[in-house]
Coordinates of C-alpha atoms in Angstrom, one line a residue:
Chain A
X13 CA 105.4 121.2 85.9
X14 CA 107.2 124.6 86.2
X15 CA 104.3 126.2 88.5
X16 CA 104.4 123.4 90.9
X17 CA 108.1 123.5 91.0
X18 CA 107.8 126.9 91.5
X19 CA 104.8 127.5 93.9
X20 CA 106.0 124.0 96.4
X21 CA 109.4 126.5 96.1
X22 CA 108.1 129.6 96.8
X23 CA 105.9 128.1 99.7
X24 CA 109.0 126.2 101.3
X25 CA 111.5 129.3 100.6
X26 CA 108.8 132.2 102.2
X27 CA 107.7 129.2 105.2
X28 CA 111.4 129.0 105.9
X29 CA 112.0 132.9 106.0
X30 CA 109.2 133.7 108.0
X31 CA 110.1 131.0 110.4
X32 CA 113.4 132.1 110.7
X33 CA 112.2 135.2 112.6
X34 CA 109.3 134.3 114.3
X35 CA 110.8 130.5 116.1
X36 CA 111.8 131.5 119.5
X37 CA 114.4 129.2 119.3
X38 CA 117.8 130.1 117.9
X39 CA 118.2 126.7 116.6
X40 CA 115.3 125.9 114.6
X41 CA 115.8 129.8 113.1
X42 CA 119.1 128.4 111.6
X43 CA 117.1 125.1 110.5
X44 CA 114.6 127.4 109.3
X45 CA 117.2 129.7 107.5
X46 CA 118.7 126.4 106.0
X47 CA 115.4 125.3 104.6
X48 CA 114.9 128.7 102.8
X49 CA 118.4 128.6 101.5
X50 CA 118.2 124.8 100.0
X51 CA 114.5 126.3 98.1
X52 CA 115.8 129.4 96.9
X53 CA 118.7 127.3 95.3
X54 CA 115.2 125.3 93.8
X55 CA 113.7 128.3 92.6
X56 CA 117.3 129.8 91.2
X57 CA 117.3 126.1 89.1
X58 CA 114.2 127.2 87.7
X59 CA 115.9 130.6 86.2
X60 CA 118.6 128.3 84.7
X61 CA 121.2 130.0 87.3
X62 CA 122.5 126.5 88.1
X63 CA 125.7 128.1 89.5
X64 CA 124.3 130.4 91.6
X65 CA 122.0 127.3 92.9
X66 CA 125.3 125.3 93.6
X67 CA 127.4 128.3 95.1
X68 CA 124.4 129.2 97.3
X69 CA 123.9 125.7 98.7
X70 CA 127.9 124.7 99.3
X71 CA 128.7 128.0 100.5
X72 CA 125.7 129.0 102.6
X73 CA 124.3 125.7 103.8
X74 CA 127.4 124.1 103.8
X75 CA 129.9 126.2 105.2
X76 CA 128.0 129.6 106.8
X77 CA 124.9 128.0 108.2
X78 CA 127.6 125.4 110.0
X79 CA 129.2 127.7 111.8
X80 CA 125.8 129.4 113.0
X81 CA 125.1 126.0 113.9
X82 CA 127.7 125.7 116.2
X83 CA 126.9 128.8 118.1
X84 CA 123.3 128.0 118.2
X85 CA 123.2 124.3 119.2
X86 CA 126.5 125.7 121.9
X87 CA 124.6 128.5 123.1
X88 CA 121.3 126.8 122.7
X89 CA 118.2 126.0 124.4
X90 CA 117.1 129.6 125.3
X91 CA 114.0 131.2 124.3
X92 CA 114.3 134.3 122.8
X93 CA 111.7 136.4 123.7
X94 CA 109.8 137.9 120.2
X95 CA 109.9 141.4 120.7
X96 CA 111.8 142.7 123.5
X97 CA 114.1 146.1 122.5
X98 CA 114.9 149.4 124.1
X99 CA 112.5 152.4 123.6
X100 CA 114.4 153.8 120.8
X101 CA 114.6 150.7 119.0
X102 CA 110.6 150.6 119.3
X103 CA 110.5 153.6 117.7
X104 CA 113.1 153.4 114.8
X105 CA 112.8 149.7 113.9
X106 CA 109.6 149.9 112.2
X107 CA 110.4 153.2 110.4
X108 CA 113.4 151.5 108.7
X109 CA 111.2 148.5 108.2
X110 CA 108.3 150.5 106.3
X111 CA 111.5 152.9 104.6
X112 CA 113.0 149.2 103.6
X113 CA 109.2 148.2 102.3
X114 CA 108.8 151.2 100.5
X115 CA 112.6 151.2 98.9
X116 CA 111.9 147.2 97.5
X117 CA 108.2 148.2 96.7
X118 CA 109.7 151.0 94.2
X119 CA 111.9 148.2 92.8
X120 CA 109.5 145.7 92.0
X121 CA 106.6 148.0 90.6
X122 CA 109.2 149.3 88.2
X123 CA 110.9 146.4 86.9
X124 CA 109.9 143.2 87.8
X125 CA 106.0 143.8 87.6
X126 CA 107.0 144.7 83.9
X127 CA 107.4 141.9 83.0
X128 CA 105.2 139.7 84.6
X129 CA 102.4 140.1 81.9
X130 CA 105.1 138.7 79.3
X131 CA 106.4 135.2 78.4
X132 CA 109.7 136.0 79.7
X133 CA 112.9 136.1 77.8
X134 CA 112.0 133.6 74.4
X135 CA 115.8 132.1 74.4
X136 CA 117.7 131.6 77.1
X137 CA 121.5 131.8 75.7
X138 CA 123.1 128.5 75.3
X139 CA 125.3 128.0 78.6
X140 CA 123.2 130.6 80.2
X141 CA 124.0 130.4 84.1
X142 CA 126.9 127.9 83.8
X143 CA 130.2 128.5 85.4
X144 CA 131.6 129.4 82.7
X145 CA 129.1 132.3 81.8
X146 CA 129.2 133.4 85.6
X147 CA 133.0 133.0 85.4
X148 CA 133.7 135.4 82.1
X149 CA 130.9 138.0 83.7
X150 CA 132.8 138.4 87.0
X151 CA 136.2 138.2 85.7
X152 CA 135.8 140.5 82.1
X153 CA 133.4 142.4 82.8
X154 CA 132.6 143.1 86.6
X155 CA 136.0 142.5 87.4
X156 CA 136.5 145.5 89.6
X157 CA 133.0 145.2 91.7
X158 CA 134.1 141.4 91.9
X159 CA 137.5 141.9 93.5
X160 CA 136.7 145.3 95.7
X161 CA 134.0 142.6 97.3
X162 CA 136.9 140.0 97.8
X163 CA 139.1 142.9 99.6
X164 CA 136.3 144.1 101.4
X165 CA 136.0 140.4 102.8
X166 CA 139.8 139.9 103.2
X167 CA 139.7 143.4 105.4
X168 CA 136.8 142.0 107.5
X169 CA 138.8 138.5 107.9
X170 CA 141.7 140.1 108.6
X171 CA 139.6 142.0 111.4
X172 CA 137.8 139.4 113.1
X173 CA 141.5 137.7 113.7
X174 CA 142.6 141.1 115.4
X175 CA 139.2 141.6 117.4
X176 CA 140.0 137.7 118.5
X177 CA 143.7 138.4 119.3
X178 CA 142.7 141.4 121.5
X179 CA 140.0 139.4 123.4
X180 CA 142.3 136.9 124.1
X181 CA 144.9 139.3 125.5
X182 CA 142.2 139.9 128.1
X183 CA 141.6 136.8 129.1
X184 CA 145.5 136.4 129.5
X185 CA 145.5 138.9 132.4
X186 CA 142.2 137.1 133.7
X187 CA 144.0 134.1 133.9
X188 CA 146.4 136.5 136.0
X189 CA 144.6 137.8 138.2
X190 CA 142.6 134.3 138.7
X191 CA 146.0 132.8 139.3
X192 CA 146.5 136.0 142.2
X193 CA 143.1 134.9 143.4
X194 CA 144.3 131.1 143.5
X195 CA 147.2 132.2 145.3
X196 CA 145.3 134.0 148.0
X197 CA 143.1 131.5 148.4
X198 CA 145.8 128.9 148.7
X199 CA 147.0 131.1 152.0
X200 CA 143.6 131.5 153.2
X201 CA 143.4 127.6 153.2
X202 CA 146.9 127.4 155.2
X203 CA 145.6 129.5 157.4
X204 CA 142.6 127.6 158.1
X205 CA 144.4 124.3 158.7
X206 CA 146.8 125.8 161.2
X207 CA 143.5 127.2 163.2
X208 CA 142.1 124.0 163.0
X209 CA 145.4 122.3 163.9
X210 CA 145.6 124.7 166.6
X211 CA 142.2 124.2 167.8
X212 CA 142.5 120.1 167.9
X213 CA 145.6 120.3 170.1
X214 CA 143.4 122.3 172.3
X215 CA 141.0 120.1 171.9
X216 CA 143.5 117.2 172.8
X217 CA 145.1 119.3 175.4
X218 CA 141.6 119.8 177.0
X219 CA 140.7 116.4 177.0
Chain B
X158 CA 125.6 121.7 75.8
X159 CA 121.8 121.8 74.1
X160 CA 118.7 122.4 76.0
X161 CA 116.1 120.0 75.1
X162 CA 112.7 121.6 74.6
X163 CA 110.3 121.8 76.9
X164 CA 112.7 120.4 80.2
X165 CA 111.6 122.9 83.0
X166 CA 114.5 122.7 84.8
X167 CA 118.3 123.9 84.3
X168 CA 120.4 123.2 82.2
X169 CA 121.5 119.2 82.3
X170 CA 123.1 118.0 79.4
X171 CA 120.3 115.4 78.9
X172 CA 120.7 113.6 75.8
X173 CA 118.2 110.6 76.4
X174 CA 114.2 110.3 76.2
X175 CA 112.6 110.7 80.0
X176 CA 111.7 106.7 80.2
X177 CA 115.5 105.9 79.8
X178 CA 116.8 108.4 82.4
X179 CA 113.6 106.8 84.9
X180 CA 115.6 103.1 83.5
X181 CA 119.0 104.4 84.3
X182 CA 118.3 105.7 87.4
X183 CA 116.9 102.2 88.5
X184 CA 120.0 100.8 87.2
X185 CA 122.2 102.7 89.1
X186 CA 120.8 102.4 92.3
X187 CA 120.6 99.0 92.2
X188 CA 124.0 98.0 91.4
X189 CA 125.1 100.3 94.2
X190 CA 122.2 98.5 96.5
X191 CA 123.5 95.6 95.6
X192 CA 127.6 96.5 96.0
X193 CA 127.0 98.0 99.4
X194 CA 126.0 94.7 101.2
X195 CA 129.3 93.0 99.4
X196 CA 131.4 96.0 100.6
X197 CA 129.7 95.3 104.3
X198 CA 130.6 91.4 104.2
X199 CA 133.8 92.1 102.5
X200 CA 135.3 95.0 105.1
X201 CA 134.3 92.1 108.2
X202 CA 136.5 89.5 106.7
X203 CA 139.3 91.8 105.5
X204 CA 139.3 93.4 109.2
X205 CA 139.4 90.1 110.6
X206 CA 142.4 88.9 108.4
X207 CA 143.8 92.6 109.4
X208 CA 143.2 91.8 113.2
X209 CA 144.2 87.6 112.8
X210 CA 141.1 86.5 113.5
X211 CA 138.1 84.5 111.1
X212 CA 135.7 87.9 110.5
X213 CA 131.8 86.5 110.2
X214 CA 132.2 83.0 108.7
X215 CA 128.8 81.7 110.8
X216 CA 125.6 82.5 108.1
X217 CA 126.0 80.6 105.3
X218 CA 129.1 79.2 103.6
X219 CA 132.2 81.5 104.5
X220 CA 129.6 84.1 106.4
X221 CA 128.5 84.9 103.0
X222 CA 124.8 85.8 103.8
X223 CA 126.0 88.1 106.8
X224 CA 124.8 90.6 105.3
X225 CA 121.4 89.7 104.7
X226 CA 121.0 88.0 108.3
X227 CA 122.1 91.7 109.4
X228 CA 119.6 93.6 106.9
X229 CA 116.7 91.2 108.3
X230 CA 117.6 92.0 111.7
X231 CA 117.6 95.7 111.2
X232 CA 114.2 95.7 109.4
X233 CA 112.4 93.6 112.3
X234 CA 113.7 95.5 115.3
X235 CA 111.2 98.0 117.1
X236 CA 111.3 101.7 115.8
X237 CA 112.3 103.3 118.9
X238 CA 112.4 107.2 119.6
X239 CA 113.9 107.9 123.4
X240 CA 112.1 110.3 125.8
X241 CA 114.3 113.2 125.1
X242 CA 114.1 113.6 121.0
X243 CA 112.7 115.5 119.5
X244 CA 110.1 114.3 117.5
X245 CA 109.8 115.0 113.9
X246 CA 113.5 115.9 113.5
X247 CA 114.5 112.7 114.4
X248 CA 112.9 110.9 112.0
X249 CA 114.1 113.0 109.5
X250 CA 117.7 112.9 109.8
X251 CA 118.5 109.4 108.9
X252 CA 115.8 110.0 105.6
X253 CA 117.6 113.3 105.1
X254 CA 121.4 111.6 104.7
X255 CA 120.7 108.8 102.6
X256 CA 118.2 111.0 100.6
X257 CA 121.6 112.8 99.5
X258 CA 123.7 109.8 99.6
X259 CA 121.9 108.5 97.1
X260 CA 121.1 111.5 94.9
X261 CA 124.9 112.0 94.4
X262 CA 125.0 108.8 92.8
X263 CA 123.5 110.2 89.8
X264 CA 127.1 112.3 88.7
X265 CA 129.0 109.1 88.5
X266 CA 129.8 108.6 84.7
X267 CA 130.1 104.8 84.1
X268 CA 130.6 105.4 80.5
X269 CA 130.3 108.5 77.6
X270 CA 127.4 108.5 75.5
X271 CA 126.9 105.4 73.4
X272 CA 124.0 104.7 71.0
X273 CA 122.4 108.2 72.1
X274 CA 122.4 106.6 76.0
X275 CA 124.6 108.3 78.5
X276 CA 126.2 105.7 80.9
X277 CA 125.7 108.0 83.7
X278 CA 122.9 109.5 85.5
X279 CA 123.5 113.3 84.6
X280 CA 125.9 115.2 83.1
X281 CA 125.2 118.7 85.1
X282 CA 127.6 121.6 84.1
X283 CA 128.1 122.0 87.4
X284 CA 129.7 119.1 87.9
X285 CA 131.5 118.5 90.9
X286 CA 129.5 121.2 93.4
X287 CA 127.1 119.2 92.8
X288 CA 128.6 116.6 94.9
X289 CA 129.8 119.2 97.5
X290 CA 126.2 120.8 97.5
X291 CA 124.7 117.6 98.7
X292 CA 127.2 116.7 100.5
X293 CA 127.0 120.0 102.8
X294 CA 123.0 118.7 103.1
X295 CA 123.9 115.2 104.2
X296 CA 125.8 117.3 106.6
X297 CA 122.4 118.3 108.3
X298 CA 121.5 114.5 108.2
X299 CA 124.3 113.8 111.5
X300 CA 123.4 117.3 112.8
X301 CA 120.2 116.8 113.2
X302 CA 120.4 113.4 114.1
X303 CA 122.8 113.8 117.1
X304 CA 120.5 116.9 118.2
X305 CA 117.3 116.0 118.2
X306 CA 118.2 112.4 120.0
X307 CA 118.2 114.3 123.3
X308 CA 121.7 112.9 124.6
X309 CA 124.6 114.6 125.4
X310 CA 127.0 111.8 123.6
X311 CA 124.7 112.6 120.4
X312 CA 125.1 116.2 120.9
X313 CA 128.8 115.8 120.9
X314 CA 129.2 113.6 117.9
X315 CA 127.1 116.0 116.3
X316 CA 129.2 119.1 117.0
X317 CA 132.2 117.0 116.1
X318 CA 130.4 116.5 112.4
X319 CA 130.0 120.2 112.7
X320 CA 134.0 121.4 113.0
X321 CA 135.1 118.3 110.9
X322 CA 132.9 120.0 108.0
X323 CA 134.3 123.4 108.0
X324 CA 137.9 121.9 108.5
X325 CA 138.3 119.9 105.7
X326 CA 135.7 120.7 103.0
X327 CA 138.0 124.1 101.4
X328 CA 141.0 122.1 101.3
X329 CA 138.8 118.9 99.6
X330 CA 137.6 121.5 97.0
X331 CA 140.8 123.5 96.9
X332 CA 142.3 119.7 96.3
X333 CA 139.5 118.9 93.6
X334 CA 140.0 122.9 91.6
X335 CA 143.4 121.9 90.5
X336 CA 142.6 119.1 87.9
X337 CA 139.3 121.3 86.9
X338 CA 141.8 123.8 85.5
X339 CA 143.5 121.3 84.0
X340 CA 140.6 119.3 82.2
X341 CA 139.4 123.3 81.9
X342 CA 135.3 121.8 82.7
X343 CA 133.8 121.0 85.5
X344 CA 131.4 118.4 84.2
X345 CA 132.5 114.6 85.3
X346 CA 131.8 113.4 81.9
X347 CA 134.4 115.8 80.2
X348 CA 137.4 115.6 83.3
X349 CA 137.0 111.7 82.3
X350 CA 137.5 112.6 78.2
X351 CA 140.5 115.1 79.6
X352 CA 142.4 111.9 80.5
X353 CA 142.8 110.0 77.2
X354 CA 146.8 111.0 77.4
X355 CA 147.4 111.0 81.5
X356 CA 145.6 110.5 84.5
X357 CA 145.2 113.5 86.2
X358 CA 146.9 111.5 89.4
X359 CA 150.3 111.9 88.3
X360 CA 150.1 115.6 87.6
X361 CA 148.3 116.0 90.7
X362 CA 149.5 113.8 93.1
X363 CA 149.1 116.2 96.0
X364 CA 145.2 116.9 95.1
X365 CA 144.8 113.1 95.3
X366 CA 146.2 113.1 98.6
X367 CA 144.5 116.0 100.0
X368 CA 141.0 114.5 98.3
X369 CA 141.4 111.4 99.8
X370 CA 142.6 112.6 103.4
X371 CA 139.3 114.6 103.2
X372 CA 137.0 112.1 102.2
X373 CA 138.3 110.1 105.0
X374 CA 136.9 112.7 107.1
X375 CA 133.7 113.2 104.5
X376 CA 132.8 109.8 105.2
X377 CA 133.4 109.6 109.1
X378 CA 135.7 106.9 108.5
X379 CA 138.1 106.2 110.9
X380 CA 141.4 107.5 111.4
X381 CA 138.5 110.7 111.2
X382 CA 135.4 108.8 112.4
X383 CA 135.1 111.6 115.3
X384 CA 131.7 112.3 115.0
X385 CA 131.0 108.4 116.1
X386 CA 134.5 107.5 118.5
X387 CA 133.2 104.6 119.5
X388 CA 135.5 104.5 122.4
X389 CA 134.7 107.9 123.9
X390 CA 131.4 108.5 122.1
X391 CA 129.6 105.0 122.3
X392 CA 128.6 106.1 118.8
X393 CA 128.4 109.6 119.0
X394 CA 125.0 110.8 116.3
X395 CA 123.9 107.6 115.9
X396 CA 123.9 106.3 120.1
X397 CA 120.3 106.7 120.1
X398 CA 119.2 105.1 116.9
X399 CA 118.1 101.4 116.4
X400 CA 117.0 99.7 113.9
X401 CA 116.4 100.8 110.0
X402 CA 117.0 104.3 111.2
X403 CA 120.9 103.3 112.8
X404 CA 120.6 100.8 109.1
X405 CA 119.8 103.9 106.8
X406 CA 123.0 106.1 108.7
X407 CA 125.1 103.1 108.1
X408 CA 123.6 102.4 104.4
X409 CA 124.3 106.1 103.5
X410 CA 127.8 105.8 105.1
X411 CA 128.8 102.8 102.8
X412 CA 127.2 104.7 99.4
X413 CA 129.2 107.8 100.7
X414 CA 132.5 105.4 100.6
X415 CA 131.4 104.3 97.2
X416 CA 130.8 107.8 96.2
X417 CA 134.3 109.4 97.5
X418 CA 135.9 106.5 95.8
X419 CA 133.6 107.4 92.3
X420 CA 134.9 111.2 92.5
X421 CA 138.2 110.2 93.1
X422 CA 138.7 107.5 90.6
X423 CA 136.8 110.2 87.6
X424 CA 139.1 112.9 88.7
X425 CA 141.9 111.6 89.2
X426 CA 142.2 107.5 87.7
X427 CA 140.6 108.0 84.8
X428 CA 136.9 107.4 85.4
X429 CA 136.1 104.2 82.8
X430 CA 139.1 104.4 80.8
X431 CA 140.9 101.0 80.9
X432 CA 142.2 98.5 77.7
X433 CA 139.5 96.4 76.4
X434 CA 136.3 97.0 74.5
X435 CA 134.2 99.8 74.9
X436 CA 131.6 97.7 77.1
X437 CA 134.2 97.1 79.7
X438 CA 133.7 100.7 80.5
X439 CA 131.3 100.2 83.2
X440 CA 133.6 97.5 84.8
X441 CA 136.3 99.4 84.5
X442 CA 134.8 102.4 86.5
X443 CA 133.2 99.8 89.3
X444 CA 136.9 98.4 89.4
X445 CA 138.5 101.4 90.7
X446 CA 135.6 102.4 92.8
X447 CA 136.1 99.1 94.3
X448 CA 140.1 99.0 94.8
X449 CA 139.4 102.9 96.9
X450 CA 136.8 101.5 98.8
X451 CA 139.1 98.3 99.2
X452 CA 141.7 101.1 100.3
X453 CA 139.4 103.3 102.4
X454 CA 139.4 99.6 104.5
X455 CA 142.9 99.1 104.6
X456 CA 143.5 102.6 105.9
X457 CA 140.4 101.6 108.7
X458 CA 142.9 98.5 109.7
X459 CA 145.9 100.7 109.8
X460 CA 145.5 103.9 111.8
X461 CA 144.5 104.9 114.6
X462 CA 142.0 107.4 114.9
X463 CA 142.8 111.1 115.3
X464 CA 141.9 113.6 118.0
X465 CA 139.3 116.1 117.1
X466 CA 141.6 119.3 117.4
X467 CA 144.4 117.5 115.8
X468 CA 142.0 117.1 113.1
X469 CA 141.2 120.7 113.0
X470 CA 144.7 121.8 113.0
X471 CA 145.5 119.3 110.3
X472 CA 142.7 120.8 108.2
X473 CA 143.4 124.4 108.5
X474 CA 147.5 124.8 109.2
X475 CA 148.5 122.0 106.4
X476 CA 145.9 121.2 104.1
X477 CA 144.3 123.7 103.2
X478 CA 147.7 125.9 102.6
X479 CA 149.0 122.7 100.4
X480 CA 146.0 122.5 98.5
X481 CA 145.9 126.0 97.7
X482 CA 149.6 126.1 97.0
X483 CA 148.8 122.9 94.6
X484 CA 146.1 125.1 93.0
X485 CA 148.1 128.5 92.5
X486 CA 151.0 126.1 90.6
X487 CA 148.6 124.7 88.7
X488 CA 147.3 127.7 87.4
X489 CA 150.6 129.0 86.6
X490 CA 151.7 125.7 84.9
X491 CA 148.6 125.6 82.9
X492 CA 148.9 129.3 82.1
X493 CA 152.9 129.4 81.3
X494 CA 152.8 125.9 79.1

């Protein structure tokens, strides 16, 4: 019962990452992402992290992956070509990809693989992966990681309103100079009218 | 909180054999299969005594067997897919909503634990996120629904759905964290048991407002039924389904009413507490669901429905600061006394 929980995961959650790059369309890569998302949250039910399952799904899929959504379905309906970067991005790309390979390689060969021959951890701790556990962990004892990550997010919040502000000052003197542009036009058009009422009293006067 | 041997997955609170919880699941979904069409035939007549006029009253005596003269309509109409969808998503959007409509049913605690039976589908620790978890998936239900159908009043409704989500779902949970840290668990079961001296409503009054403002807009109900505006949308996701597929969206809308109305009354009216004997529990529960979901009606009859930006505004400029004010006042109440 466990393996085929965990393989039908593993399938769906690698299917859904790998599609996620290599769709052409942006919005079946979000789909694709969303997928991934809702069987990791399957495979982190089969570690007993029912929290991190829940947060993962309601914060990710419910509230992140909406918003990319919304850009993608707005923006949507081009193709992205595959592989189309400058010459320096050919170049560096896959050396940070084999550095990134090599780094997580490293990882896993020293302490995941460990433990793979064994039967795992014989008892999980009674209200292992709860809220409450996950709740005393980051505010006892990771209490300072915990709240330099909220800051860091409050700083990039508070950032994206200023970036939005100062975009939006520009567009205020677009609007001007549209307006400027309105305004000439609006002459141009005054202009025309008296040429062509000019030119159909000639006409009259001709005829 | 004991883990029984052998379970693969996480931790559940299971206290009964597999062949009950296979029974109680049963149970549950067919009372609610068999509520929904009452709810239907009910909400016509009220609307038409809202609105002065008879409601259904044609099928059957007093329009009773509407609702089953609709059902068999549904059921034998043609399975239609326009030119434009696209083809496998849009067969899997009306599956995908009431898929998580009805798995949300299984948190609703009819009753505690008697004779080793829990009256209640599961008691997960996580209580309450799992309602918002599947309710952020149902999410992808209308979304995919209104973009697959190929039409641009589809694709709107669906975007609509999209900024409806992320305007009222932080205050809903903002609205809902308040009488967690008063019952101090997030597991339905034990927010119920938290109630024996008060319900939680009269403590937290403004929670149960903001919970139920945002479950108007959870279940596209009108004054926040933006995603469908008949009037401007024809019916925005749904315009290009027919059939069971338009059924199963409007199935999953009416188990989504009966769900809001579930949370609401466990958090915040005292899930199946009620005078009588303990086997009145169950009635007690389907009682309250019953007089939201009459409300949720009433509310229907009553308002007109909002504009999408005034919805958004609403959402982010006075809920969600309210909520959150409700929470930090909480927190200090709870904390100081």
């Amino acid at each position: 019962m466990e393996e085929i929980a965990f393989f039908f995961g593993a399938l769906f959650a690698l299917g859904g990452a790998i599609a996620v790059v290599a769709v052409k369309n942006p919005f079946y890569s979000v789909l694709a992402l969303v997928v991934h998302l809702v069987f990791l949250a399957g495979l982190f039910l089969l570690l007993m992290a029912q929290f991190l399952a829940a947060a993962l799904i309601v914060v990710y899929a419910g509230a992140v992956m909406v918003l990319y959504v919304f850009v993608a379905a707005y923006v949507g309906g081009i193709e992205e070509p595959k592989w189309d970067a400058s010459p320096e991005l050919r170049v560096i790309g896959p050396i940070l990809a084999v550095a990134l390979f090599i780094a997580i390689s490293i990882a896993v060969l020293g302490s995941g693989l460990a433990a793979l021959g064994t039967p795992g951890p014989e008892d999980v701790p009674s209200g292992f992966g709860t809220p409450e556990a996950v709740g005393l962990l980051m505010m006892e004892d990771f209490l300072i990681a915990f709240e330099a990550a909220s800051l860091l997010l409050l700083i990039a919040a508070v950032a994206a309103i200023v970036l939005a502000g100062r975009r939006r000052e520009d567009r205020k003197s677009a609007t001007d100079d549209r307006k400027s542009a309105t305004d000439d036009r609006k002459k141009l058009v005054k202009a025309d009218e008296e040429i062509n009422a000019a030119a159909a009293g000639k006409g009259e006067g001709a005829r | 909180m004991d883990l029984v041997p052998g379970l693969p997955l996480a931790d559940t609170n299971f206290v009964d054999a597999t062949w009950i919880l296979i029974v109680k699941s049963i149970v549950i979904f067919l009372v609610i299969l068999m509520i929904v069409p009452i709810l239907l035939l009910v909400e016509r007549k009220l609307l038409g005594r809202f609105q002065q006029r008879y409601g259904p009253n044609r099928v059957g005596p007093y329009g009773l067997i509407q609702p089953l003269a609709d059902v068999g309509k549904l059921i034998s109409k043609q399975g239609f897919r326009p030119k434009g969808a696209v083809p496998i998503l849009y067969e899997l959007a009306p599956a995908l909503t009431i898929f998580s409509a009805i798995l949300t049913l299984a948190i609703l605690p009819f009753g505690d634990v008697k004779d080793g039976v829990g009256f209640y589908g599961i008691d997960v620790p996580i209580g309450i996120l799992y309602f918002f978890a599947f309710s952020s998936i149902a999410f992808y239900g209308l979304l995919l629904g209104g973009w697959a159908s190929g039409s641009k009043y589809s694709f709107l409704g669906a975007m609509r759905a999209a900024a409806q989500l992320i305007s009222y779902e932080i205050a809903m949970g903002l609205a809902l964290l308040g009488v967690v840290i008063m019952a101090g668990s997030l597991s339905l079961v034990d927010i119920v048991k938290a109630q024996g001296d008060i319900w939680f409503i009269v403590p937290q009054f403004v929670g149960f407002l903001i919970f139920m403002v945002g479950g108007f807009a959870e279940t596209n109900r009108p004054p926040f039924d933006l995603p469908e505006a008949d009037a401007e949308l024809v019916a925005g996701y749904g315009t290009e389904y027919g059939g069971m597929r338009f059924g199963s969206f409007m199935f999953a809308e009416y188990i989504e009413i009966l769900i809001v109305s579930g949370i609401a009354s466990t958090m915040f009216l005292g899930g199946w507490m009620g005078p009588g004997p303990g086997w009145l529990d169950p009635i007690w529960m389907l009682f309250k669901m019953w007089m939201l979901a009459m409300f949720f009606i009433w509310i229907r009859a009553t308002l007109p429905r909002f504009r999408y930006d005034q919805l958004m505004s609403f959402g982010w400029k006075i809920l969600l600061p309210l909520a959150t004010l409700n929470v930090l006042v909480t927190a200090v109440l709870v904390v100081v006394l």
